[in-house]
Tab-separated table of C-alpha atoms in Angstrom:
chain	number	residue	atom	x	y	z
A	221	MET	CA	45.140	81.475	-24.386
A	222	ILE	CA	42.406	82.391	-21.914
A	223	GLU	CA	39.022	80.939	-22.857
A	224	LEU	CA	35.856	82.783	-21.878
A	225	SER	CA	32.293	81.556	-22.076
A	226	ARG	CA	29.720	83.903	-23.569
A	227	GLU	CA	28.406	84.538	-20.045
A	228	GLU	CA	31.886	85.378	-18.746
A	229	ALA	CA	32.496	87.768	-21.657
A	230	ARG	CA	29.169	89.435	-20.935
A	231	GLU	CA	30.005	89.806	-17.251
A	232	LEU	CA	33.377	91.306	-18.176
A	233	ALA	CA	31.742	93.866	-20.463
A	234	VAL	CA	29.289	94.846	-17.719
A	235	ALA	CA	31.982	95.090	-15.029
A	236	ALA	CA	34.380	97.124	-17.172
A	237	GLN	CA	31.560	99.600	-17.776
A	238	GLY	CA	31.021	100.096	-14.045
A	239	LEU	CA	27.635	98.357	-14.143
A	240	ALA	CA	28.297	95.241	-12.071
A	241	CYS	CA	27.778	96.457	-8.515
A	242	THR	CA	24.787	98.153	-6.937
A	243	PRO	CA	25.836	101.473	-5.326
A	244	THR	CA	25.639	101.273	-1.530
A	245	GLU	CA	26.664	104.848	-0.677
A	246	PRO	CA	25.721	108.248	-2.099
A	247	PRO	CA	27.957	109.024	-5.073
A	248	THR	CA	30.721	111.609	-4.940
A	249	TRP	CA	32.035	114.132	-7.431
A	250	GLU	CA	35.265	112.159	-7.688
A	251	GLN	CA	33.359	108.999	-8.615
A	252	ALA	CA	31.475	110.850	-11.318
A	253	VAL	CA	34.681	112.222	-12.849
A	254	ASP	CA	36.360	108.818	-12.621
A	255	THR	CA	33.388	107.222	-14.371
A	256	VAL	CA	33.651	109.595	-17.328
A	257	ARG	CA	37.391	109.056	-17.495
A	258	ARG	CA	36.933	105.286	-17.415
A	259	LEU	CA	34.301	105.358	-20.164
A	260	GLY	CA	36.387	107.734	-22.277
A	261	CYS	CA	33.328	109.434	-23.714
A	262	ILE	CA	29.575	109.716	-23.224
A	263	GLN	CA	27.264	110.262	-26.169
A	264	ILE	CA	25.109	113.414	-26.102
A	265	ASP	CA	21.494	113.252	-27.187
A	266	THR	CA	18.689	115.806	-27.279
A	267	ILE	CA	15.658	113.596	-26.516
A	268	HIS	CA	14.134	114.796	-23.267
A	269	VAL	CA	11.095	112.630	-22.417
A	270	VAL	CA	13.159	111.725	-19.351
A	271	ALA	CA	16.558	113.104	-18.317
A	272	ARG	CA	18.796	113.364	-21.363
A	273	SER	CA	20.931	110.369	-22.212
A	274	GLN	CA	24.256	111.810	-21.073
A	275	TYR	CA	22.883	112.244	-17.558
A	276	LEU	CA	21.281	108.783	-17.543
A	277	VAL	CA	24.616	107.117	-18.302
A	278	LEU	CA	26.015	108.303	-14.970
A	279	TRP	CA	22.773	107.547	-13.087
A	280	SER	CA	22.858	103.938	-14.308
A	281	ARG	CA	26.268	103.526	-12.674
A	282	LEU	CA	26.109	105.836	-9.642
A	283	GLY	CA	22.452	106.044	-8.698
A	284	VAL	CA	20.853	109.397	-7.866
A	285	TYR	CA	23.499	112.133	-8.182
A	286	ASP	CA	23.552	115.858	-8.832
A	287	PRO	CA	23.283	116.208	-12.643
A	288	THR	CA	24.945	119.608	-12.512
A	289	TRP	CA	28.161	117.701	-11.841
A	290	LEU	CA	28.303	116.683	-15.484
A	291	ASP	CA	27.829	120.315	-16.543
A	292	ALA	CA	30.541	121.409	-14.098
A	293	MET	CA	32.999	118.908	-15.569
A	294	LEU	CA	32.797	120.990	-18.748
A	295	ASP	CA	32.700	124.384	-17.091
A	296	PRO	CA	34.448	125.464	-14.929
A	297	HIS	CA	36.540	122.344	-14.232
A	298	ARG	CA	37.525	121.445	-17.823
A	299	ALA	CA	37.646	117.759	-16.913
A	300	VAL	CA	35.917	117.042	-20.243
A	301	PHE	CA	35.402	118.602	-23.656
A	302	GLU	CA	32.679	118.223	-26.258
A	303	TYR	CA	33.525	116.824	-29.657
A	304	TRP	CA	32.815	114.051	-32.149
A	305	GLY	CA	33.682	110.939	-30.113
A	306	HIS	CA	30.916	108.380	-30.435
A	307	ALA	CA	28.753	110.882	-32.357
A	308	ALA	CA	28.618	114.203	-30.466
A	309	SER	CA	30.084	113.336	-27.091
A	310	ILE	CA	31.405	114.471	-23.751
A	311	ILE	CA	35.014	113.249	-23.797
A	312	SER	CA	37.568	112.920	-21.010
A	313	ILE	CA	39.968	115.854	-21.321
A	314	ASP	CA	43.101	113.698	-21.327
A	315	LEU	CA	42.029	112.384	-24.739
A	316	PHE	CA	41.921	115.848	-26.343
A	317	PRO	CA	45.304	115.503	-28.138
A	318	TYR	CA	44.118	112.277	-29.761
A	319	PHE	CA	41.189	114.039	-31.433
A	320	ARG	CA	43.316	116.825	-32.908
A	321	ARG	CA	43.906	114.885	-36.148
A	322	ARG	CA	40.143	114.385	-36.474
A	323	MET	CA	39.759	118.152	-36.141
A	324	GLN	CA	42.318	118.648	-38.906
A	325	TRP	CA	40.346	116.265	-41.129
A	326	TYR	CA	37.125	118.175	-40.497
A	327	LYS	CA	38.932	121.450	-41.186
A	328	GLN	CA	40.154	120.249	-44.548
A	329	ARG	CA	36.921	118.549	-45.530
A	330	TYR	CA	34.304	121.023	-44.305
A	331	LEU	CA	36.113	124.335	-44.022
A	332	HIS	CA	38.259	124.195	-47.145
A	333	GLU	CA	36.516	121.750	-49.519
A	334	TYR	CA	32.829	121.950	-48.625
A	335	ASP	CA	30.906	123.942	-51.269
A	336	TRP	CA	28.749	125.673	-48.667
A	337	SER	CA	31.844	126.958	-46.856
A	338	GLN	CA	33.267	128.381	-50.067
A	339	GLN	CA	29.993	130.068	-50.933
A	340	ASN	CA	29.469	131.411	-47.409
A	341	ALA	CA	33.013	132.328	-46.430
A	342	HIS	CA	31.759	135.729	-45.326
A	343	VAL	CA	29.382	134.082	-42.830
A	344	ILE	CA	32.183	131.977	-41.354
A	345	ASP	CA	34.478	135.006	-41.152
A	346	GLU	CA	31.762	137.019	-39.403
A	347	VAL	CA	31.235	134.294	-36.793
A	348	ARG	CA	34.991	134.091	-36.183
A	349	ARG	CA	35.246	137.852	-35.845
A	350	ALA	CA	32.259	138.146	-33.497
A	351	ILE	CA	33.550	135.515	-31.090
A	352	ARG	CA	37.112	136.772	-31.189
A	353	GLU	CA	36.004	140.346	-30.441
A	354	HIS	CA	33.028	139.795	-28.147
A	355	GLY	CA	33.885	136.540	-26.403
A	356	PRO	CA	31.640	133.495	-25.832
A	357	LEU	CA	28.517	133.398	-28.005
A	358	GLY	CA	25.758	130.944	-28.832
A	359	SER	CA	23.523	130.551	-31.836
A	360	THR	CA	20.880	132.917	-30.415
A	361	HIS	CA	23.413	135.760	-30.406
A	362	PHE	CA	23.405	135.765	-34.200
A	363	PRO	CA	20.356	137.192	-36.013
A	364	ALA	CA	18.502	135.374	-38.750
A	365	PRO	CA	18.699	136.776	-42.292
A	366	GLU	CA	16.300	139.628	-42.872
A	367	ASP	CA	14.161	137.647	-45.332
A	368	GLY	CA	13.569	135.068	-42.568
A	369	LYS	CA	13.184	132.243	-45.090
A	370	ARG	CA	14.001	128.679	-44.118
A	371	LEU	CA	16.277	127.191	-46.751
A	372	ASP	CA	14.284	123.970	-47.122
A	373	ARG	CA	12.157	121.666	-45.029
A	374	TRP	CA	15.017	119.489	-43.786
A	375	THR	CA	17.683	122.123	-43.176
A	376	TRP	CA	18.569	121.457	-39.529
A	377	TYR	CA	20.053	124.904	-38.976
A	378	GLY	CA	16.771	126.554	-39.978
A	379	ASN	CA	17.046	129.987	-41.508
A	380	LYS	CA	20.347	130.882	-39.825
A	381	PRO	CA	23.492	130.069	-41.806
A	382	THR	CA	25.488	131.152	-38.751
A	383	ASN	CA	24.326	127.943	-37.032
A	384	LEU	CA	26.082	125.862	-39.659
A	385	ALA	CA	29.133	128.123	-39.498
A	386	LEU	CA	29.364	127.530	-35.735
A	387	GLU	CA	29.105	123.768	-36.264
A	388	ILE	CA	31.823	123.778	-38.926
A	389	LEU	CA	34.211	125.895	-36.863
A	390	TRP	CA	33.624	123.655	-33.852
A	391	SER	CA	34.214	120.488	-35.887
A	392	ALA	CA	37.374	122.040	-37.337
A	393	GLY	CA	38.700	122.691	-33.836
A	394	GLU	CA	38.714	126.475	-34.108
A	395	LEU	CA	35.875	126.786	-31.597
A	396	ALA	CA	35.185	124.795	-28.441
A	397	VAL	CA	32.054	124.469	-26.332
A	398	LEU	CA	32.675	126.629	-23.292
A	399	ARG	CA	29.436	125.680	-21.536
A	400	ARG	CA	25.784	124.983	-22.205
A	401	VAL	CA	22.888	127.224	-21.206
A	402	ASN	CA	19.506	125.495	-21.355
A	403	PHE	CA	21.253	122.881	-23.473
A	404	GLN	CA	22.372	125.525	-25.991
A	405	ARG	CA	26.085	125.445	-26.777
A	406	ILE	CA	28.057	128.556	-25.910
A	407	TYR	CA	31.218	128.698	-28.010
A	408	ASP	CA	34.544	130.409	-27.610
A	409	LEU	CA	37.909	130.113	-29.332
A	410	THR	CA	39.541	126.789	-28.524
A	411	GLU	CA	42.788	128.576	-27.770
A	412	ARG	CA	40.973	130.408	-24.948
A	413	VAL	CA	38.804	127.546	-23.635
A	414	LEU	CA	41.501	124.887	-23.671
A	415	ALA	CA	44.661	126.955	-23.810
A	416	GLU	CA	46.904	124.337	-22.193
A	417	TRP	CA	45.646	121.478	-24.357
A	418	HIS	CA	45.400	123.504	-27.546
A	419	ALA	CA	49.117	124.243	-27.428
A	420	THR	CA	50.129	120.572	-27.389
A	421	ASP	CA	51.552	118.890	-30.459
A	422	VAL	CA	49.380	116.536	-32.490
A	423	PRO	CA	50.427	112.952	-31.650
A	424	ASP	CA	51.670	110.842	-34.531
A	425	PRO	CA	49.067	108.516	-36.103
A	426	ASP	CA	50.473	105.369	-34.490
A	427	GLU	CA	50.351	106.826	-30.984
A	428	GLU	CA	46.812	108.096	-31.611
A	429	ARG	CA	45.650	104.653	-32.724
A	430	ARG	CA	47.291	102.888	-29.827
A	431	VAL	CA	45.922	105.235	-27.169
A	432	LEU	CA	42.355	105.265	-28.478
A	433	ALA	CA	42.338	101.505	-29.111
A	434	HIS	CA	43.632	100.798	-25.614
A	435	ARG	CA	41.088	103.136	-24.019
A	436	ALA	CA	38.304	101.502	-25.994
A	437	ALA	CA	39.449	98.034	-24.922
A	438	LEU	CA	39.658	99.175	-21.302
A	439	ALA	CA	36.127	100.567	-21.374
A	440	MET	CA	34.569	97.727	-23.358
A	441	GLY	CA	35.983	94.932	-21.207
A	442	ILE	CA	36.079	92.547	-24.124
A	443	VAL	CA	36.705	93.776	-27.674
A	444	LEU	CA	36.705	91.841	-30.916
A	445	PRO	CA	38.527	93.481	-33.848
A	446	ARG	CA	35.238	94.012	-35.677
A	447	TRP	CA	33.867	95.956	-32.682
A	448	LEU	CA	36.825	98.271	-32.154
A	449	ASN	CA	36.097	101.071	-34.641
A	450	ASP	CA	32.624	101.749	-33.295
A	451	TYR	CA	33.636	102.922	-29.817
A	452	PHE	CA	35.279	106.200	-30.815
A	453	ARG	CA	33.895	106.112	-34.370
A	454	THR	CA	37.342	105.585	-35.829
A	455	ARG	CA	37.784	104.299	-39.396
A	456	TRP	CA	40.960	102.278	-39.043
A	457	GLY	CA	41.560	99.931	-41.958
A	458	SER	CA	38.459	101.069	-43.836
A	459	ARG	CA	38.450	101.465	-47.610
A	460	ASN	CA	38.617	105.269	-47.448
A	461	HIS	CA	40.903	105.542	-44.438
A	462	GLY	CA	43.472	102.802	-44.960
A	463	GLY	CA	46.273	102.151	-42.493
A	464	PRO	CA	46.437	99.266	-40.019
A	465	THR	CA	43.283	97.248	-39.468
A	466	PRO	CA	41.670	96.940	-36.015
A	467	ALA	CA	43.050	93.391	-35.808
A	468	ALA	CA	46.586	94.639	-36.504
A	469	ILE	CA	46.275	97.453	-33.975
A	470	LEU	CA	45.074	95.097	-31.244
A	471	GLN	CA	47.770	92.561	-32.061
A	472	SER	CA	50.404	95.299	-31.777
A	473	LEU	CA	49.019	96.261	-28.360
A	474	ALA	CA	49.105	92.590	-27.369
A	475	GLU	CA	52.785	92.335	-28.316
A	476	ASP	CA	53.466	95.239	-25.936
A	477	GLY	CA	51.400	93.732	-23.133
A	478	LYS	CA	48.707	96.426	-23.230
A	479	VAL	CA	46.001	93.907	-24.089
A	480	VAL	CA	45.766	90.136	-23.829
A	481	PRO	CA	44.195	87.893	-26.486
A	482	VAL	CA	41.360	85.621	-25.366
A	483	THR	CA	38.958	83.222	-27.047
A	484	VAL	CA	35.251	83.889	-26.588
A	485	GLU	CA	32.768	81.067	-26.973
A	486	GLY	CA	31.058	81.323	-30.344
A	487	LEU	CA	32.665	84.658	-31.200
A	488	GLY	CA	36.339	83.941	-31.788
A	489	THR	CA	39.424	85.894	-30.760
A	490	GLY	CA	38.953	88.961	-28.616
A	491	TYR	CA	41.186	91.151	-26.482
A	492	VAL	CA	41.141	92.295	-22.864
A	493	ALA	CA	43.042	95.311	-21.531
A	494	ALA	CA	45.773	94.185	-19.132
A	495	GLU	CA	44.245	96.370	-16.403
A	496	ASN	CA	41.074	94.260	-16.615
A	497	LEU	CA	42.756	90.906	-16.004
A	498	PRO	CA	41.843	90.946	-12.265
A	499	LEU	CA	38.203	91.217	-13.365
A	500	VAL	CA	38.708	88.225	-15.646
A	501	ASP	CA	40.134	86.193	-12.749
A	502	ALA	CA	37.267	87.167	-10.440
A	503	ILE	CA	34.611	86.354	-13.037
A	504	ARG	CA	36.171	82.989	-13.896
A	505	ALA	CA	36.185	82.261	-10.164
A	506	GLY	CA	32.430	82.828	-10.045
A	507	GLN	CA	31.941	86.558	-9.325
A	508	ARG	CA	28.726	87.846	-10.886
A	509	SER	CA	26.978	91.193	-11.264
A	510	ASP	CA	24.305	92.123	-8.720
A	511	HIS	CA	23.287	95.462	-10.247
A	512	ILE	CA	19.749	96.188	-11.463
A	513	THR	CA	19.192	99.370	-13.469
A	514	LEU	CA	17.851	100.918	-16.647
A	515	LEU	CA	20.074	101.900	-19.567
A	516	SER	CA	19.816	104.794	-21.963
A	517	PRO	CA	19.482	103.710	-25.610
A	518	PHE	CA	22.827	105.482	-26.097
A	519	ASP	CA	24.598	103.903	-23.129
A	520	ASN	CA	28.169	102.839	-23.905
A	521	LEU	CA	27.361	99.221	-23.027
A	522	ILE	CA	24.727	98.880	-25.749
A	523	TRP	CA	25.297	101.643	-28.305
A	524	ASP	CA	26.823	99.092	-30.698
A	525	ARG	CA	23.664	97.121	-31.533
A	526	VAL	CA	25.589	94.324	-33.283
A	527	ARG	CA	27.830	93.778	-30.251
A	528	THR	CA	24.811	93.949	-27.929
A	529	GLU	CA	23.042	91.198	-29.835
A	530	ALA	CA	26.193	89.061	-29.976
A	531	LEU	CA	26.956	89.328	-26.244
A	532	PHE	CA	23.481	89.607	-24.726
A	533	ASP	CA	21.268	87.923	-27.324
A	534	PHE	CA	19.169	91.091	-27.100
A	535	GLU	CA	17.934	92.873	-30.198
A	536	TYR	CA	17.406	96.579	-29.637
A	537	ARG	CA	16.183	99.305	-31.966
A	538	LEU	CA	15.350	102.887	-31.005
A	539	GLU	CA	11.824	103.581	-32.253
A	540	CYS	CA	11.460	107.326	-31.663
A	541	TYR	CA	11.752	107.934	-35.414
A	542	THR	CA	9.306	105.137	-36.243
A	543	PRO	CA	5.669	106.157	-36.843
A	544	ALA	CA	3.712	105.528	-33.648
A	545	ALA	CA	1.455	102.925	-35.256
A	546	LYS	CA	4.474	100.864	-36.308
A	547	ARG	CA	6.348	100.883	-32.993
A	548	VAL	CA	6.763	97.530	-31.296
A	549	TYR	CA	7.962	98.608	-27.845
A	550	GLY	CA	7.619	102.384	-27.553
A	551	TYR	CA	9.068	105.816	-28.280
A	552	PHE	CA	12.184	105.811	-26.069
A	553	THR	CA	12.564	102.403	-24.483
A	554	LEU	CA	15.242	101.792	-21.881
A	555	PRO	CA	16.695	98.276	-21.650
A	556	ILE	CA	16.568	96.653	-18.217
A	557	LEU	CA	19.983	95.462	-17.008
A	558	TYR	CA	19.416	92.728	-14.455
A	559	HIS	CA	22.379	90.912	-12.873
A	560	GLY	CA	24.446	91.190	-16.035
A	561	ARG	CA	21.620	90.336	-18.457
A	562	LEU	CA	19.252	92.415	-20.555
A	563	ILE	CA	15.836	91.068	-19.621
A	564	GLY	CA	13.377	93.584	-21.052
A	565	ARG	CA	12.643	97.249	-21.658
A	566	VAL	CA	10.442	100.039	-20.358
A	567	ASP	CA	9.095	103.079	-22.208
A	568	PRO	CA	9.108	105.931	-19.666
A	569	LYS	CA	7.921	109.515	-19.749
A	570	ALA	CA	8.482	112.103	-17.021
A	571	ASP	CA	5.798	114.713	-16.384
A	572	ARG	CA	7.971	117.349	-14.762
A	573	LYS	CA	5.096	119.658	-13.872
A	574	GLU	CA	3.049	116.970	-12.134
A	575	ARG	CA	6.200	115.172	-10.908
A	576	VAL	CA	4.982	111.816	-12.184
A	577	LEU	CA	6.988	109.118	-13.965
A	578	THR	CA	4.789	107.080	-16.287
A	579	LEU	CA	5.867	103.700	-17.618
A	580	LYS	CA	3.877	103.684	-20.827
A	581	SER	CA	4.815	100.078	-21.483
A	582	VAL	CA	6.906	97.274	-20.003
A	583	HIS	CA	8.081	94.378	-22.157
A	584	LEU	CA	10.030	91.386	-20.837
A	585	GLU	CA	12.226	88.926	-22.702
A	586	PRO	CA	11.122	85.264	-22.773
A	587	ASP	CA	13.941	84.264	-20.407
A	588	ALA	CA	13.324	87.081	-17.897
A	589	PRO	CA	12.938	86.125	-14.231
A	590	PRO	CA	9.400	85.448	-12.980
A	591	VAL	CA	7.110	88.450	-12.674
A	592	GLU	CA	6.717	87.750	-8.957
A	593	GLU	CA	10.460	88.230	-8.519
A	594	LEU	CA	10.690	91.341	-10.700
A	595	ALA	CA	7.791	92.986	-8.873
A	596	GLU	CA	10.067	93.275	-5.848
A	597	THR	CA	13.599	93.377	-7.224
A	598	LEU	CA	13.041	96.052	-9.879
A	599	ARG	CA	11.134	98.431	-7.596
A	600	PRO	CA	14.233	100.123	-6.046
A	601	ALA	CA	15.718	100.866	-9.480
A	602	LEU	CA	12.433	102.293	-10.738
A	603	ARG	CA	12.028	104.479	-7.684
A	604	SER	CA	15.621	105.707	-8.022
A	605	PHE	CA	14.961	106.483	-11.683
A	606	ALA	CA	11.797	108.377	-10.752
A	607	VAL	CA	13.594	110.418	-8.088
A	608	PHE	CA	16.409	111.239	-10.509
A	609	ASN	CA	13.775	112.548	-12.931
A	610	GLY	CA	12.193	114.727	-10.242
A	611	ALA	CA	9.113	112.506	-9.841
A	612	ARG	CA	7.238	111.721	-6.656
A	613	ALA	CA	4.937	109.102	-8.127
A	614	ILE	CA	5.065	106.189	-10.565
A	615	ARG	CA	2.228	105.192	-12.868
A	616	VAL	CA	2.189	102.125	-15.098
A	617	GLU	CA	0.013	102.094	-18.214
A	618	SER	CA	0.858	98.697	-19.704
A	619	ALA	CA	2.839	95.824	-18.175
A	620	PRO	CA	2.681	92.073	-17.610
A	621	PRO	CA	0.059	91.131	-14.997
A	622	GLY	CA	1.095	91.986	-11.454
A	623	LEU	CA	3.740	94.582	-12.272
A	624	ALA	CA	1.493	97.628	-12.601
A	625	GLU	CA	0.047	97.034	-9.141
A	626	ALA	CA	3.481	96.376	-7.631
A	627	TRP	CA	5.202	99.408	-9.136
A	628	THR	CA	2.498	102.085	-8.894
A	629	GLU	CA	3.224	104.313	-5.901
A	630	ASP	CA	3.209	107.847	-4.516
A	631	TRP	CA	5.625	109.298	-1.999
A	632	GLU	CA	6.713	112.654	-0.640
């Protein structure tokens, strides 16, 4: 059995995610599409202190690119679809059949069994009818109830039950996201948005498990059984789901040559997709990552916090929901990926009107390279990040001595 050190496993995870090599040429549309396909899915998030997470994931791998490419993958190119992948996600279109069973589960659970759906069947029927008759619609196309009352303080859909109806019909697979306008979903019938894919048969459960498990292993580089379910938020082998466990699924793939078992120092048995074996050979021969970038808190490499700590010895918590006085690092900190290691984090904020990127704080790990080195080597990544966020200047409010002076700059 192949034996990997913790460092080699880390390098494999970084390389499989497309984060090992610094881009040397301007990115292309084809590279962007291939990146999404390789990752399988990209988590969507609403936080907008800098470019939203889904756009940052591609920037971290490609450098400065046209963010409208990601929108165009959804509409008009239909290279992706939006659904519950790793939370709400942009998912490679070839995986659509393997989420059909999840849609059936949501349909049964939330359309047929959910008390709200039974009590508001007329609202759901009205939303169906409106979209079927009038075509693509978003939440703003539906009026609020005449009394205008918000149901309660924490009701996310405000005073519009039609918002929840749209969400339920989308989760159940009856509606699909056609496009987004100012980040607002515009829905249409799935049979019209994804006619070719909607007509396909639902794969049997075994095929679904094998395809999604293999794609997760391919994207993760190295996967331990206990990490597998998190990637596509599957529930294989869980108390409520039953069926084969992640370990059994991976072992079955290994018997068919789709993945190869390996031993990881201090972590036990893991698996590597057969397609990634050339990466394993190169890494064991001494190849190492040279890429320096920032990562979204929801980047595929680090979204599993347990796996991140196990592989990178880096503890990360998103603090945007923590009261300001209790935050340790900042509101929306981005980990710094530096030659295959996570060596610190920055808390950025983009002032789009003034075109200024402010680093509100910079925190480094104890084993980070010397500040004198980082002052030079991190500057290109920070400038690229600023340009991607439409900034023409960088300001640093709090950082280890020497970094604020080195990274503060203006350019036209």
